[in-house]
mmCIF file of C-alpha atoms and ligand atoms in Angstrom:
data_model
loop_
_atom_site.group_PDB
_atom_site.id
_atom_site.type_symbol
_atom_site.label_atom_id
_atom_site.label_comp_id
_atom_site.label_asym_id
_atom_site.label_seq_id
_atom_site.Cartn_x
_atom_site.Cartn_y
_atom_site.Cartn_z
ATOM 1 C CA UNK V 19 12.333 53.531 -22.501
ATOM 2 C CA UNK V 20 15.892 55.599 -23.260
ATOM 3 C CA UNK V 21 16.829 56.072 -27.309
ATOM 4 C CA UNK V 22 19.143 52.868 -27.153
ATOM 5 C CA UNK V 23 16.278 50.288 -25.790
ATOM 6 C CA UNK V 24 13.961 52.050 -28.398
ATOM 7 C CA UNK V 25 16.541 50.487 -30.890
ATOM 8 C CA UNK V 26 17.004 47.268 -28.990
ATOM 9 C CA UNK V 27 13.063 46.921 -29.164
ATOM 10 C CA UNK V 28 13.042 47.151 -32.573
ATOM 11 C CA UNK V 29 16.101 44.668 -33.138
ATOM 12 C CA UNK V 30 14.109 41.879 -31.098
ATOM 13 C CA UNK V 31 11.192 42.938 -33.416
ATOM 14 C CA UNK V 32 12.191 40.715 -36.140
ATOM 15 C CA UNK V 33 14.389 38.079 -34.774
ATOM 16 C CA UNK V 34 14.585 34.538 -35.307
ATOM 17 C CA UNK V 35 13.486 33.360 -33.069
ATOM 18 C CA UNK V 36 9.690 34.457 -32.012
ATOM 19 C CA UNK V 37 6.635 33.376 -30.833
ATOM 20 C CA UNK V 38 5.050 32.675 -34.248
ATOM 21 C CA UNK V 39 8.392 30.686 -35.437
ATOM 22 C CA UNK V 40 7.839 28.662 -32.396
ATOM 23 C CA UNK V 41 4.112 27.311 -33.624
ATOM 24 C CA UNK V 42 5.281 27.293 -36.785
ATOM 25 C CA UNK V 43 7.887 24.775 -35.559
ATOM 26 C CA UNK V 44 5.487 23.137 -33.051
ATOM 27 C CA UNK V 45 2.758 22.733 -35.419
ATOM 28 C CA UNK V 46 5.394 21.337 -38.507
ATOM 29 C CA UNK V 47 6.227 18.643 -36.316
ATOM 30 C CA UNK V 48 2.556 17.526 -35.894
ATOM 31 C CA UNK V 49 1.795 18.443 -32.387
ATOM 32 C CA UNK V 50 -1.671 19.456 -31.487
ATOM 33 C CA UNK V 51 -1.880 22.891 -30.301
ATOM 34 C CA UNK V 52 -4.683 21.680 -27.593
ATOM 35 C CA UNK V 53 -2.034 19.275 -25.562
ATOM 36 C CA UNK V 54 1.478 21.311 -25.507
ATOM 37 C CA UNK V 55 3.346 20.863 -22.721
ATOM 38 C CA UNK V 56 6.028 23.197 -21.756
ATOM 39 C CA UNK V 57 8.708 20.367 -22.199
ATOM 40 C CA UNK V 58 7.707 20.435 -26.135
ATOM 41 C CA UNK V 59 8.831 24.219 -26.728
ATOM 42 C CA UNK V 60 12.356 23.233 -25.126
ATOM 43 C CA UNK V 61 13.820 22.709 -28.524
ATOM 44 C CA UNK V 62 12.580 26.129 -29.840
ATOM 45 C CA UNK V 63 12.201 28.573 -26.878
ATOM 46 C CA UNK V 64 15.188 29.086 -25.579
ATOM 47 C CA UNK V 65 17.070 32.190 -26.960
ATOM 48 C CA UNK V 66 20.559 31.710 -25.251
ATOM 49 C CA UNK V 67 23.648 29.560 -25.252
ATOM 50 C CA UNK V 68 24.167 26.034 -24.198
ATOM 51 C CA UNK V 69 20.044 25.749 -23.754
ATOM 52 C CA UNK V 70 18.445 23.204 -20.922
ATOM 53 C CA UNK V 71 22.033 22.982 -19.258
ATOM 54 C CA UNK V 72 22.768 27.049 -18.927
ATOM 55 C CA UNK V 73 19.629 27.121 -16.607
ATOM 56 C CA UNK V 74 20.407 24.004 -14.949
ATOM 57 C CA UNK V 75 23.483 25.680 -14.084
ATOM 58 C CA UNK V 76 21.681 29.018 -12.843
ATOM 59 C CA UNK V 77 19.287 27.557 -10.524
ATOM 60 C CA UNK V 78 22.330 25.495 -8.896
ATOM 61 C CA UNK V 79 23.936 28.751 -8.855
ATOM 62 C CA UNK V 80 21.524 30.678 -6.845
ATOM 63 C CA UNK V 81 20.300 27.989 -5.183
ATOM 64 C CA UNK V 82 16.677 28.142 -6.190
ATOM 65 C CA UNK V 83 14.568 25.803 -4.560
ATOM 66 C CA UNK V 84 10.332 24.299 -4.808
ATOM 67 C CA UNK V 85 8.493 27.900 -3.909
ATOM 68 C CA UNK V 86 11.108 30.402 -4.872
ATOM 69 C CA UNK V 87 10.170 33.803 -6.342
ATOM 70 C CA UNK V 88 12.580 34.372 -9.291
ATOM 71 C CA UNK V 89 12.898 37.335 -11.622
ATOM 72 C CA UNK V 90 14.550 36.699 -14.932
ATOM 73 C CA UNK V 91 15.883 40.359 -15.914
ATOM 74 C CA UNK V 92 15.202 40.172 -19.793
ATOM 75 C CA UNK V 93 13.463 37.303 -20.241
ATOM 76 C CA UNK V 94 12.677 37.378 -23.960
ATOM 77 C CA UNK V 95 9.906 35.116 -24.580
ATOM 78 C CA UNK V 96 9.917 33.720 -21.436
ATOM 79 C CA UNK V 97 11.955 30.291 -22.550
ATOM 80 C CA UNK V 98 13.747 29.966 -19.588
ATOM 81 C CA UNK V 99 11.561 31.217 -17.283
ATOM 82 C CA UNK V 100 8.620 28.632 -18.112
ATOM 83 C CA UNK V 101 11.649 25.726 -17.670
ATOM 84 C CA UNK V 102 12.410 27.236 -14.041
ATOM 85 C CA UNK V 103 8.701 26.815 -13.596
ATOM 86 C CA UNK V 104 8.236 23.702 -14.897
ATOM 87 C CA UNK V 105 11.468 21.894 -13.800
ATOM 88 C CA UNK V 106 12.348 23.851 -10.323
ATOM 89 C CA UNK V 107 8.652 24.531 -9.193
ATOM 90 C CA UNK V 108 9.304 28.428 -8.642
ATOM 91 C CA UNK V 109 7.235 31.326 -9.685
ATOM 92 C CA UNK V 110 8.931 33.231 -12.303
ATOM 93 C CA UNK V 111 8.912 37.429 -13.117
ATOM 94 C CA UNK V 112 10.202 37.947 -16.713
ATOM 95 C CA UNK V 113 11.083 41.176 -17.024
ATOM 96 C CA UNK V 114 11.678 42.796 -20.831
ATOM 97 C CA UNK V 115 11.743 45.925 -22.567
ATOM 98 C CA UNK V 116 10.565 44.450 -26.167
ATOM 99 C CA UNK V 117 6.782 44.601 -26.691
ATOM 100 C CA UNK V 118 6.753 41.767 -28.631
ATOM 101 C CA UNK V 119 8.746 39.299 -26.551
ATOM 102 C CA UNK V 120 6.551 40.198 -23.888
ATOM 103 C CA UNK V 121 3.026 39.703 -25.735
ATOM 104 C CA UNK V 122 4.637 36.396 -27.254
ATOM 105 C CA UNK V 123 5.753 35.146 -24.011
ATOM 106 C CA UNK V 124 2.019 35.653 -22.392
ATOM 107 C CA UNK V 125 1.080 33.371 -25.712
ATOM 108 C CA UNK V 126 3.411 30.713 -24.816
ATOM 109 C CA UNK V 127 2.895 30.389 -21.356
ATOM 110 C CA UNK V 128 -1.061 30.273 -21.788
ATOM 111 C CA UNK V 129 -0.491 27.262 -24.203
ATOM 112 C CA UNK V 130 1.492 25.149 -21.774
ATOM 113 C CA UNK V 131 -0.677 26.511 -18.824
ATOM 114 C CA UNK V 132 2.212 28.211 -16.796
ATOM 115 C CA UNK V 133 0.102 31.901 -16.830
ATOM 116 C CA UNK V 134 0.126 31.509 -13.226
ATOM 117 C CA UNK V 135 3.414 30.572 -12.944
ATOM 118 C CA UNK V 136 5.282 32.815 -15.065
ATOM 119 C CA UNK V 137 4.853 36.189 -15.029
ATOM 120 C CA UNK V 138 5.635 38.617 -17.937
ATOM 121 C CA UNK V 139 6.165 42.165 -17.384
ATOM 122 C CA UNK V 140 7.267 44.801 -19.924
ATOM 123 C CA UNK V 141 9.745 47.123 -18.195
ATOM 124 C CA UNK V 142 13.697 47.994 -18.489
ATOM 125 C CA UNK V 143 15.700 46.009 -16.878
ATOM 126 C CA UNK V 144 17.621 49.667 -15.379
ATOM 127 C CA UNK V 145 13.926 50.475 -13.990
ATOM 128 C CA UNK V 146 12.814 47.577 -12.350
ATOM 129 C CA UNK V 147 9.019 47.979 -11.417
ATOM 130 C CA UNK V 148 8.897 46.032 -7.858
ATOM 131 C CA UNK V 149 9.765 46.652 -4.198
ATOM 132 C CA UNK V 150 12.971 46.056 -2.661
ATOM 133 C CA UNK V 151 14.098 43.069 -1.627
ATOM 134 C CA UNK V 152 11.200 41.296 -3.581
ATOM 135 C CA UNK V 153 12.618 37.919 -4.816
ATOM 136 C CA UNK V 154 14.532 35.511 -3.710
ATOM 137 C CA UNK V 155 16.879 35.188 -6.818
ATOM 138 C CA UNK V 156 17.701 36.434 -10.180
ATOM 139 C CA UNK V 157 18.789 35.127 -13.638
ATOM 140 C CA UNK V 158 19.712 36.854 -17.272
ATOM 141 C CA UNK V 159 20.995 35.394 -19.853
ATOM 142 C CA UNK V 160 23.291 37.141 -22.745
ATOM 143 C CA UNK V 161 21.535 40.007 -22.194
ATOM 144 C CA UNK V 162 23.074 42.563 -20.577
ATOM 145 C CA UNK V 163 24.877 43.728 -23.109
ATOM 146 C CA UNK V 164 21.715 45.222 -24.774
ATOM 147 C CA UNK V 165 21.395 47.674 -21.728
ATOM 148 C CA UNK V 166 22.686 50.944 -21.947
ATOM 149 C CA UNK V 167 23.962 51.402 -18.328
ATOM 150 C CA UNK V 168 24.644 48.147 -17.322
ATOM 151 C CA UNK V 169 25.986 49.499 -13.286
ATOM 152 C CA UNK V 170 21.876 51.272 -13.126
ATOM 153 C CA UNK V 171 20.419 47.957 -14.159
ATOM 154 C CA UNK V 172 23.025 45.655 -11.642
ATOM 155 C CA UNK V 173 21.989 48.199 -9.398
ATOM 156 C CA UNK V 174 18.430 47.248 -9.659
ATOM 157 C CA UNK V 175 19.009 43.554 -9.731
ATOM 158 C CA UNK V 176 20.825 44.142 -5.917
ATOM 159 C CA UNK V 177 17.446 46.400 -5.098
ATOM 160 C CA UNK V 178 14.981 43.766 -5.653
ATOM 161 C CA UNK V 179 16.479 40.982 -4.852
ATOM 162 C CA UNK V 180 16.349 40.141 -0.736
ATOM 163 C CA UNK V 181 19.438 39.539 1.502
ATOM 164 C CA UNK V 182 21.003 36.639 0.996
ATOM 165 C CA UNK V 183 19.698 36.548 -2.703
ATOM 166 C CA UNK V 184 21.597 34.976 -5.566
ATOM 167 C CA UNK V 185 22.028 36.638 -8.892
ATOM 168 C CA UNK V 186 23.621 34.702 -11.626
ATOM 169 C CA UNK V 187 24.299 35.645 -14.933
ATOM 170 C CA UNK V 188 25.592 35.062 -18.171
ATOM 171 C CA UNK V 189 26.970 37.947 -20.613
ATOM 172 C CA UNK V 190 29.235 38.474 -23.789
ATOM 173 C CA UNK V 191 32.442 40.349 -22.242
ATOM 174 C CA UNK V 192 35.502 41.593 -24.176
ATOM 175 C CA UNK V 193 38.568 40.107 -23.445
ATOM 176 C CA UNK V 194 41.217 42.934 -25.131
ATOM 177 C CA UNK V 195 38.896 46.035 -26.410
ATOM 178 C CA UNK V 196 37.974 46.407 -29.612
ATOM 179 C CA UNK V 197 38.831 49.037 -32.148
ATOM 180 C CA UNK V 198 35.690 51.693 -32.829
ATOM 181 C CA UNK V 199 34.948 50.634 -35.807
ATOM 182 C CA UNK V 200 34.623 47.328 -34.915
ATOM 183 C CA UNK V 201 32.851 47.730 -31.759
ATOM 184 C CA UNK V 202 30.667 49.999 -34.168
ATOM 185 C CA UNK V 203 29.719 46.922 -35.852
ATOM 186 C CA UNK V 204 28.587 45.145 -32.857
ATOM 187 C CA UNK V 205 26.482 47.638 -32.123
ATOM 188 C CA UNK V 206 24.734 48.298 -35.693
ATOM 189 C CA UNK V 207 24.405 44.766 -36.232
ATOM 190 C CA UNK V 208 23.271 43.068 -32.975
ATOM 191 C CA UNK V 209 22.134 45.836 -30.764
ATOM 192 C CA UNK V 210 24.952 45.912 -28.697
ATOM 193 C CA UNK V 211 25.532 48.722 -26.322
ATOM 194 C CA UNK V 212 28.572 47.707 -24.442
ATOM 195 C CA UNK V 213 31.067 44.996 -23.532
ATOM 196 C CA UNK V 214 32.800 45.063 -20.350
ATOM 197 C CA UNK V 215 35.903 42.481 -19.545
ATOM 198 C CA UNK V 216 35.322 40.169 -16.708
ATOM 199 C CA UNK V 217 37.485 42.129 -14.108
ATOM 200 C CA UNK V 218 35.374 44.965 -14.580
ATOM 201 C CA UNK V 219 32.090 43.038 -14.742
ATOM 202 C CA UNK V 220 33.410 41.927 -10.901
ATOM 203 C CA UNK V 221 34.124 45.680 -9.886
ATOM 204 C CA UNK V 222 30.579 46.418 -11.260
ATOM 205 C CA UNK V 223 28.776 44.165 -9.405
ATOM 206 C CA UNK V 224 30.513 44.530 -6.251
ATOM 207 C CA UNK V 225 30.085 48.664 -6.569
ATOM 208 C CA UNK V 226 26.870 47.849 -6.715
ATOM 209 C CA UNK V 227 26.562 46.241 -3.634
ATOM 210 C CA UNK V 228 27.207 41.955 -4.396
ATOM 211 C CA UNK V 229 29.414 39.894 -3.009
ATOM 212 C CA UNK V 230 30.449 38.005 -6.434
ATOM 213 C CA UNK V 231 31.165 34.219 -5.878
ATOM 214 C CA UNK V 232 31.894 33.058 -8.432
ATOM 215 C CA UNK V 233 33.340 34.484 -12.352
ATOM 216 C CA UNK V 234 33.667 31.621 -14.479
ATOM 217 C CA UNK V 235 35.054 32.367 -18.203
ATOM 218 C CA UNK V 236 32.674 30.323 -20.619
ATOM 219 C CA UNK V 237 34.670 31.889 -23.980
ATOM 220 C CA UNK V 238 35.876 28.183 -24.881
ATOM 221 C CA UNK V 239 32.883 26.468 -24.527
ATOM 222 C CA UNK V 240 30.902 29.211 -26.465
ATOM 223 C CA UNK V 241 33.419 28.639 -29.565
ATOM 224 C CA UNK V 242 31.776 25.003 -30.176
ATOM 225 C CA UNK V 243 28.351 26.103 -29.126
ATOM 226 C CA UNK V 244 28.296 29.485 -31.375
ATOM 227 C CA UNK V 245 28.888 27.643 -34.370
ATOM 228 C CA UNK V 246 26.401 25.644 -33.868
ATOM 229 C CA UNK V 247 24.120 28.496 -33.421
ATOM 230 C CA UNK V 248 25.357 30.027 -36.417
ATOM 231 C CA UNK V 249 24.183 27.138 -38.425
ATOM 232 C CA UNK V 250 20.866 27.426 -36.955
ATOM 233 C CA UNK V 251 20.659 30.462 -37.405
ATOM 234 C CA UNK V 252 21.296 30.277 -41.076
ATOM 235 C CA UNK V 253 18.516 27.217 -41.069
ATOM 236 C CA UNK V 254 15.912 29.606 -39.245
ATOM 237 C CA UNK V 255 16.719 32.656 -41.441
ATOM 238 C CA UNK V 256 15.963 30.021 -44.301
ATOM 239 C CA UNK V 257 12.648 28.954 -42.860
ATOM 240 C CA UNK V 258 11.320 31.845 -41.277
ATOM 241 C CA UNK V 259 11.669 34.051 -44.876
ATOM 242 C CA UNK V 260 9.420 30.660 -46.702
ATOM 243 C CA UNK V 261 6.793 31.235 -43.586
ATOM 244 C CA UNK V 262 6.448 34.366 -43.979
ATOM 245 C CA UNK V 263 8.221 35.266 -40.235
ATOM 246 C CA UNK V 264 10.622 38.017 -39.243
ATOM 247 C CA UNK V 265 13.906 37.407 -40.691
ATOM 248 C CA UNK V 266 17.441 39.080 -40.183
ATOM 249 C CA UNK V 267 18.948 38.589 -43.525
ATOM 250 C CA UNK V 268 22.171 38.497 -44.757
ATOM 251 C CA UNK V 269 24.355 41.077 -42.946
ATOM 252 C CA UNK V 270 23.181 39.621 -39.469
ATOM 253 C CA UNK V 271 24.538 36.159 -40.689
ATOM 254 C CA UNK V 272 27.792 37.663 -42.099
ATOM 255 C CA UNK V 273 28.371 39.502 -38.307
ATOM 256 C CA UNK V 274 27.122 36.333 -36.405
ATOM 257 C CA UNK V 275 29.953 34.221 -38.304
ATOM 258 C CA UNK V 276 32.201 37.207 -37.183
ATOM 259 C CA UNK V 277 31.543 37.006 -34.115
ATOM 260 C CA UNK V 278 31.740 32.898 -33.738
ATOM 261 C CA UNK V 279 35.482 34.164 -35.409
ATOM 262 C CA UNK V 280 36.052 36.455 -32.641
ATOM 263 C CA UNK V 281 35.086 34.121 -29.251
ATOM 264 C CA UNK V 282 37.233 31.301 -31.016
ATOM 265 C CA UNK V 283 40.300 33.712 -31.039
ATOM 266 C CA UNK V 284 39.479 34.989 -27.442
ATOM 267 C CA UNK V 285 38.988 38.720 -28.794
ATOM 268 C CA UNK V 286 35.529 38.460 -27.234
ATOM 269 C CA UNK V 287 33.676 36.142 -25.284
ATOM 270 C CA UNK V 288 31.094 35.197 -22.409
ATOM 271 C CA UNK V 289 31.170 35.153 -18.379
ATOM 272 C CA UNK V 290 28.701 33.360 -16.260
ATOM 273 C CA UNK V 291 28.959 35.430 -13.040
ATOM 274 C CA UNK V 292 27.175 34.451 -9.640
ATOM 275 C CA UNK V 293 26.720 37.383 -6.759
ATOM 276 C CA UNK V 294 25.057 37.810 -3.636
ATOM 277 C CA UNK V 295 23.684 39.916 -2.000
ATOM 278 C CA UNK V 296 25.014 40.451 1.524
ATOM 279 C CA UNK V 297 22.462 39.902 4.536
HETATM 280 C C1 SAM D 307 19.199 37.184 -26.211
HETATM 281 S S1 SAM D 307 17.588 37.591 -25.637
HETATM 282 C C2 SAM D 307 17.549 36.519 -24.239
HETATM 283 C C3 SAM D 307 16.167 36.100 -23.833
HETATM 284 C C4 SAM D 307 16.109 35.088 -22.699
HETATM 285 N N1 SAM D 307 16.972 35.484 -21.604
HETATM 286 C C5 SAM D 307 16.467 33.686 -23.154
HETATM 287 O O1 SAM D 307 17.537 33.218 -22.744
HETATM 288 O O2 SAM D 307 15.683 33.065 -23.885
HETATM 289 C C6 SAM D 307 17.819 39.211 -24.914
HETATM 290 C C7 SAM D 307 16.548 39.861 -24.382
HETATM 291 O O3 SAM D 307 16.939 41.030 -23.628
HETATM 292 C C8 SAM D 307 15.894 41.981 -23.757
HETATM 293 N N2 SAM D 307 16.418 43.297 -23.360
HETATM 294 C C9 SAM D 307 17.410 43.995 -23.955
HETATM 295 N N3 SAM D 307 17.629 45.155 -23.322
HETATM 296 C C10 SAM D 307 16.788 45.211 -22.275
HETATM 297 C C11 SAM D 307 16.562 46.147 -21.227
HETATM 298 N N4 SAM D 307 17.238 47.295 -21.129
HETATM 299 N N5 SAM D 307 15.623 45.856 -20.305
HETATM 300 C C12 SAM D 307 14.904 44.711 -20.380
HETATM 301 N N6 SAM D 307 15.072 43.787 -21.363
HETATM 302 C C13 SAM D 307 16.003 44.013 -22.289
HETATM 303 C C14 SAM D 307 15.512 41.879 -25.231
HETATM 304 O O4 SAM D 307 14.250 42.434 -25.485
HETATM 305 C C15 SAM D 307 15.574 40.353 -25.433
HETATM 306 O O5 SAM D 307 14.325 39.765 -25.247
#
């Protein structure tokens, strides 16, 4: 692990969103914690934008079908990848650098019986730890731009993936760069290492080998969405400090509203990007 996942690491550390919030949640609203299916932790597992529908829209993308082998590059606590199991009947590789996503997500999936479905591995997403041409697609979710050297870890994605594999994506891009100090913030504040805009996120992927289909701009849609999120946010950050759970505090809720200010005025925003890999 480089210096700048070290920090990431510790930033998903004490989040809002972990595995102990989750019972906490799950066990508040009365459920036994014998009989959990994975359909219950929908509401609380899933640490990305737009929820259910985002991976709805990433299986279509790559075409995922009963029997795939999909790796989910930074896979947090697994959220996503236990509704790609459940819902599309694939096998699922979660890939993440954060020791405690990774021990949390083993937790979850044992409780809704998916631990031989979904498969968590601690790793970097820039270091991939499989063979070539492994699975037959690939997912992330707001993610990427945690990783240091995001054309390594695209890279990777190509390497593992087979020919003819899909790889689709969502990720925060910039849409006019940001001053230093500004982007400084970003990067204090949420872990950020780097924004690219969504011309260069298609140069990227096709220097790394992909044929991109498809770059859809998502900025508008994340407006709504984002401060929505923000409120939830401020809800968790309530709840988790009276439980006792990790909590981010102030100064992450004074960026996150800065950031919902930023994607509504287009400064910043998000890309859902779907490449393949050529045969
Ligand atoms: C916003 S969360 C998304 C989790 C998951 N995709 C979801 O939608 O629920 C970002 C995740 O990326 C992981 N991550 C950040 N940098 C990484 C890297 N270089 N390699 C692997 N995982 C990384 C973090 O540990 C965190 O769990």
């Amino acid at each position: 692990m480089d210096k700048a996942e070290k920090i990431v690491a510790e930033w998903y550390s004490n989040h809002p969103i972990s595995a102990p919030h989750i019972l906490t949640k799950l066990k508040s609203s009365g459920r036994e914690l014998e009989d959990v299916q994975p359909q219950d932790l929908y509401p609380y597992d899933q640490d990305h934008y737009d929820g259910l529908d985002a991976n709805a829209r990433l299986a279509e993308n790559t075409g995922m079908k009963s029997g795939d082998s999909v790796i989910d590059v930074c896979a947090g606590l697994c959220g996503p990848a236990r509704w790609f199991a459940a819902e599309r009947d694939v096998q699922v590789t979660g890939v993440d650098i954060s020791p405690n996503r990774v021990e949390g997500a083993k937790k979850l999936n044992t409780l809704v019986g998916l631990q031989d479905q979904v498969h968590p591995v601690l790793a970097s997403a820039m270091d991939i730890p499989f063979e070539a041409d492994n699975f037959d697609a690939a997912v992330s979710q707001e993610s990427f731009l945690h990783i240091p050297d995001k054309p390594k870890a695209l890279r990777e994605v190509y390497r593992v993936l087979r020919p003819g594999g899909r790889f689709s994506f969502t990720d925060w891009v910039m849409h006019t760069p940001l001053p230093d100090d500004e982007f400084e913030q970003y990067r204090q504040r949420f872990a950020c290492q780097s924004m690219l805009s969504i011309p260069e996120y298609q140069t990227q992927l096709e220097k790394a080998g992909f044929t991109v289909i498809s770059a859809d701009d998502v900025t508008q849609a994340w407006g709504d969405i984002l401060a929505r999120r923000l409120r939830m946010y401020q809800d968790l950050d309530a709840e988790a400090e009276r439980a006792g759970n990790p909590s981010k505090g102030d100064d992450f809720l004074k960026m996150y509203a800065k950031f919902v200010d930023d994607v509504q005025q287009r400064r910043v925003g998000g890309v859902c990007l779907t490449a393949e890999k050529s045969h």
